[in-house]
Short mmCIF file of C-alpha atoms in Angstrom, two decimals:
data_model
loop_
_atom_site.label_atom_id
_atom_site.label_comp_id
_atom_site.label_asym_id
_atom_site.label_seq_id
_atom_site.Cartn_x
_atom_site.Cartn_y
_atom_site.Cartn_z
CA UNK A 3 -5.70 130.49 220.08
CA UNK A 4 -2.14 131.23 219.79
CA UNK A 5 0.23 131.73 222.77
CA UNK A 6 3.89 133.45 221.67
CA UNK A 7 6.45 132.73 223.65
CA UNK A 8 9.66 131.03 223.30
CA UNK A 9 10.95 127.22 223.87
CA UNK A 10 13.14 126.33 226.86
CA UNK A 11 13.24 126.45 230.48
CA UNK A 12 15.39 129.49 230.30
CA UNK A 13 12.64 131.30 229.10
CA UNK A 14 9.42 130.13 231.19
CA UNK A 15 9.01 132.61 233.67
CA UNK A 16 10.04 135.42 231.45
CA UNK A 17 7.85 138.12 230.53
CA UNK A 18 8.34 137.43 226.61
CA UNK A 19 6.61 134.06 227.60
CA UNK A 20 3.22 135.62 228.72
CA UNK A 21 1.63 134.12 225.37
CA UNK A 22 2.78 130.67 226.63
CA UNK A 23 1.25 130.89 229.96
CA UNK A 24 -2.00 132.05 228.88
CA UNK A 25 -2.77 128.81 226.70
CA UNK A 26 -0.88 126.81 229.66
CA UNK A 27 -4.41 128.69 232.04
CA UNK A 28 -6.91 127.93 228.98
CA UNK A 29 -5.80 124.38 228.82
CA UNK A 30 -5.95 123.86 232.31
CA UNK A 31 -9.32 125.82 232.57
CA UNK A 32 -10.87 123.52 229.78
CA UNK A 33 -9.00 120.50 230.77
CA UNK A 34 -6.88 120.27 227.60
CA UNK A 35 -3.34 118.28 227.71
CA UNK A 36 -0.47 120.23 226.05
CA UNK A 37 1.37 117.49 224.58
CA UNK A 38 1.35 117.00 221.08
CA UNK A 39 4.13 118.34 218.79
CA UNK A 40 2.57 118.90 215.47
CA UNK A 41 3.58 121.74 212.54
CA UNK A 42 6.44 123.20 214.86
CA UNK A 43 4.16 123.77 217.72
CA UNK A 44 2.83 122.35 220.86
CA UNK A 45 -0.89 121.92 220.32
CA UNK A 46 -3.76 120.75 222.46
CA UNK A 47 -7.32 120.53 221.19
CA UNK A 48 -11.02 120.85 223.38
CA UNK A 49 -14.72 122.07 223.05
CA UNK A 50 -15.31 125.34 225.35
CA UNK A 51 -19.89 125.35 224.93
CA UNK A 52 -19.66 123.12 222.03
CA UNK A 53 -17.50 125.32 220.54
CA UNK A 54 -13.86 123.79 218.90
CA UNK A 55 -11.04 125.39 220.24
CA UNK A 56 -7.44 124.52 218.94
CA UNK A 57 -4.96 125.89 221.52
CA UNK A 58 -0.99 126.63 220.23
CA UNK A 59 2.52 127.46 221.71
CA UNK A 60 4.72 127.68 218.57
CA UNK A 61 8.19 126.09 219.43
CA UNK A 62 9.91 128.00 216.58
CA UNK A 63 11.59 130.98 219.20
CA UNK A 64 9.58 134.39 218.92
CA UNK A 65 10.75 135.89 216.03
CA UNK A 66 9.74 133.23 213.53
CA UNK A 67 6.18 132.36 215.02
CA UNK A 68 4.78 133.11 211.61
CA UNK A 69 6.32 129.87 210.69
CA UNK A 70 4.30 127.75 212.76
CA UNK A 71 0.93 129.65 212.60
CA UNK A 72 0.98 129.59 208.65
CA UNK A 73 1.00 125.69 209.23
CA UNK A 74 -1.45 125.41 211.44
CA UNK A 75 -3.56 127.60 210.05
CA UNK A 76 -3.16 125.98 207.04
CA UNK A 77 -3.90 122.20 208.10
CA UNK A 78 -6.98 123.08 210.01
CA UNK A 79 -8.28 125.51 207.23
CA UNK A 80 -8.83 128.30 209.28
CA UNK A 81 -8.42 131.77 207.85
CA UNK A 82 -6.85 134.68 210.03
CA UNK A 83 -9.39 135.98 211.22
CA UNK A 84 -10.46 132.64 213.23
CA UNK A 85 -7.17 133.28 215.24
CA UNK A 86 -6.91 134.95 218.56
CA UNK A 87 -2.89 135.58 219.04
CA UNK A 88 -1.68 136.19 222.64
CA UNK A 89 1.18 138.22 223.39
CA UNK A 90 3.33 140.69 226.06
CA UNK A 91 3.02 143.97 225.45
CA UNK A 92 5.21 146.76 226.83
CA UNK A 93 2.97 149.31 226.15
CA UNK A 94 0.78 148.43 229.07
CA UNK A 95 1.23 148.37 232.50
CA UNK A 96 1.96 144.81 234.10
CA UNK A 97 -1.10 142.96 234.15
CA UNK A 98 -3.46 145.40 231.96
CA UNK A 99 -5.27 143.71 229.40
CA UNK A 100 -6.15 144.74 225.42
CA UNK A 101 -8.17 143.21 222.89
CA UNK A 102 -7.97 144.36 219.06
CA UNK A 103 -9.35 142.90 216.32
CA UNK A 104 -6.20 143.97 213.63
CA UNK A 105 -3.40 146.22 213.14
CA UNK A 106 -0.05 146.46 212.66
CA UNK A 107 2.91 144.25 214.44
CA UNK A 108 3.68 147.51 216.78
CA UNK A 109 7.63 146.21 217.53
CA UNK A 110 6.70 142.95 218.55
CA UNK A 111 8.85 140.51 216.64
CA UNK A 112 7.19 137.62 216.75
CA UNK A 113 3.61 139.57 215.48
CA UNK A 114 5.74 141.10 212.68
CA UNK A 115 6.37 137.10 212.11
CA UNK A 116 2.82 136.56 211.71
CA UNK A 117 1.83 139.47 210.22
CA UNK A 118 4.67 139.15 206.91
CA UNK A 119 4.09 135.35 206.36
CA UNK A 120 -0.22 135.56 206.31
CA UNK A 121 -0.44 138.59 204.67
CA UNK A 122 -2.47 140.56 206.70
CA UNK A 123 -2.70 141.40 210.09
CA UNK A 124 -6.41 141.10 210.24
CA UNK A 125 -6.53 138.44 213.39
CA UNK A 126 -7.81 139.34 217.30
CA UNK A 127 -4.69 139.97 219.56
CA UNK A 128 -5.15 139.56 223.51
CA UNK A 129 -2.22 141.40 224.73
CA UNK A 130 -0.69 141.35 228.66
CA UNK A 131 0.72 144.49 229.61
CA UNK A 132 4.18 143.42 230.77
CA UNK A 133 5.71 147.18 231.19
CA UNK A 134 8.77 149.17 230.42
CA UNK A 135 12.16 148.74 232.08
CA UNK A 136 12.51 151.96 234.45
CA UNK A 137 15.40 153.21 232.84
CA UNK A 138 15.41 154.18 228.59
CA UNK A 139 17.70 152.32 226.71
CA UNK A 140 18.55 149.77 223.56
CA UNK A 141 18.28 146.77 226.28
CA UNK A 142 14.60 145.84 225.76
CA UNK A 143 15.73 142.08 224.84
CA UNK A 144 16.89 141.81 228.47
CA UNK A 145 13.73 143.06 229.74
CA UNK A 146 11.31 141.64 228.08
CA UNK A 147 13.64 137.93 228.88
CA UNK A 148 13.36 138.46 232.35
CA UNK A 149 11.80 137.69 234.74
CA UNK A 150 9.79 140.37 236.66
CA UNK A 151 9.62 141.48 240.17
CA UNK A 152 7.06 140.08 242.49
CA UNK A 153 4.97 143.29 242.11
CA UNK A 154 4.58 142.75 238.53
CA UNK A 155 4.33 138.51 238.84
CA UNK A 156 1.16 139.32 240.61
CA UNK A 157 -0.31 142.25 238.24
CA UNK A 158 0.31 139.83 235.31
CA UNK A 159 -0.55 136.41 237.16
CA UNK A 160 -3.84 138.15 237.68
CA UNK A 161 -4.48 139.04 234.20
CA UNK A 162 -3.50 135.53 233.37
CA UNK A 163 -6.48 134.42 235.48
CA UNK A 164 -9.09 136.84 233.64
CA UNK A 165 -7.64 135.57 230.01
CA UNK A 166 -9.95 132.52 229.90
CA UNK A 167 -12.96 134.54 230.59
CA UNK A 168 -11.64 137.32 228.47
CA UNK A 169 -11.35 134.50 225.47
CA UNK A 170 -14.80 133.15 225.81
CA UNK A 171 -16.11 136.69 225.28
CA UNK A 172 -14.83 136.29 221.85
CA UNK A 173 -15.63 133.38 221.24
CA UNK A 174 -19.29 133.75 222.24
CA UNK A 175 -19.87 137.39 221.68
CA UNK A 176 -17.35 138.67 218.60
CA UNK A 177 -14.17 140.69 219.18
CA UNK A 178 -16.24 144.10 219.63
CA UNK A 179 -18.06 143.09 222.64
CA UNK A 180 -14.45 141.78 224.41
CA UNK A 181 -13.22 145.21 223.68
CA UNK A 182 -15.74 146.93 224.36
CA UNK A 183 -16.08 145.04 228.15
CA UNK A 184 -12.28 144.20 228.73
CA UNK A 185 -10.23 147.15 227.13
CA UNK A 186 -7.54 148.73 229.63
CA UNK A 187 -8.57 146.23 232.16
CA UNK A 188 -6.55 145.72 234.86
CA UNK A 189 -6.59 142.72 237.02
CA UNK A 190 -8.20 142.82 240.13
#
């Protein structure tokens, strides 16, 4: 399970860091400590029902995640499709969640990352609706490296707290049944 997000304290509360603070609530959740640095990511490692689960924040800044999850995937000789990436998504409201299974990067930099150095874009995605900024324009980077407004902190805090459960759905039951039970969610 991969968490995109960028390095730095600058960045930690932003909404481009939703990635991070999922795998920050799975490693808490499953008791995991977040403090190796290994193949240009932070990586923990723990069993969720017997069940080997390799949690990783890539420390290589969003738009070169690839970089790191090509290594990891790599030394643990997992294919793609054993990867669940976790990412913001502006296309959904703050705090809505979506499961696919593949597809194509959709803008996101640091899936287009992913995406061009595997190969294929045949991996599950759990995204976090993070929204739009009100107003159309060309500054999305400023939006999506804020931080959000208490309204939207809870919406997406909330869906933070489902991602666990969301997770082990996949885990236990295939990507199909997590979309078929989660899709469009919105945290309650």
């Amino acid at each position: 399970m991969v968490g995109l997000g960028n390095p730095g304290r600058q960045y930690a509360q932003s909404r481009h860091n939703t990635g991070f603070m999922a795998v920050d609530v799975i490693a808490d959740q499953l008791g995991i400590k977040l403090d190796k640095t290994f193949m240009r990511a932070i990586v923990g490692q723990g069993l969720h029902k017997g069940e080997k689960i390799i949690l990783a924040k890539p420390q290589t800044y969003m738009n070169l995640s690839g970089e790191a999850v090509v290594k990891l995937l790599n030394w643990y000789k997992l294919s793609a499709g054993d990867m669940t990436v976790i990412y913001d998504e502006m296309d959904l409201e703050p705090g809505k969640i979506k499961v696919r299974q593949r597809g194509g990067d959709g803008g996101h930099r640091g899936l287009a990352s992913i995406i061009n150095l595997l190969g294929t874009g045949d991996f599950n995605r759990l995204r976090i609706g993070i929204g739009r900024p009100a107003e159309k324009g060309p500054d999305v980077v400023n939006w999506v490296l804020g931080r959000p407004n208490p309204e939207d902190t809870g919406a997406i805090n909330r869906a933070l707290e489902n991602v666990p459960e969301v997770l082990w759905e996949i885990v236990e039951h295939g990507v199909g049944a997590a979309m078929n039970k989660y899709n469009g969610m919105a945290a309650v």
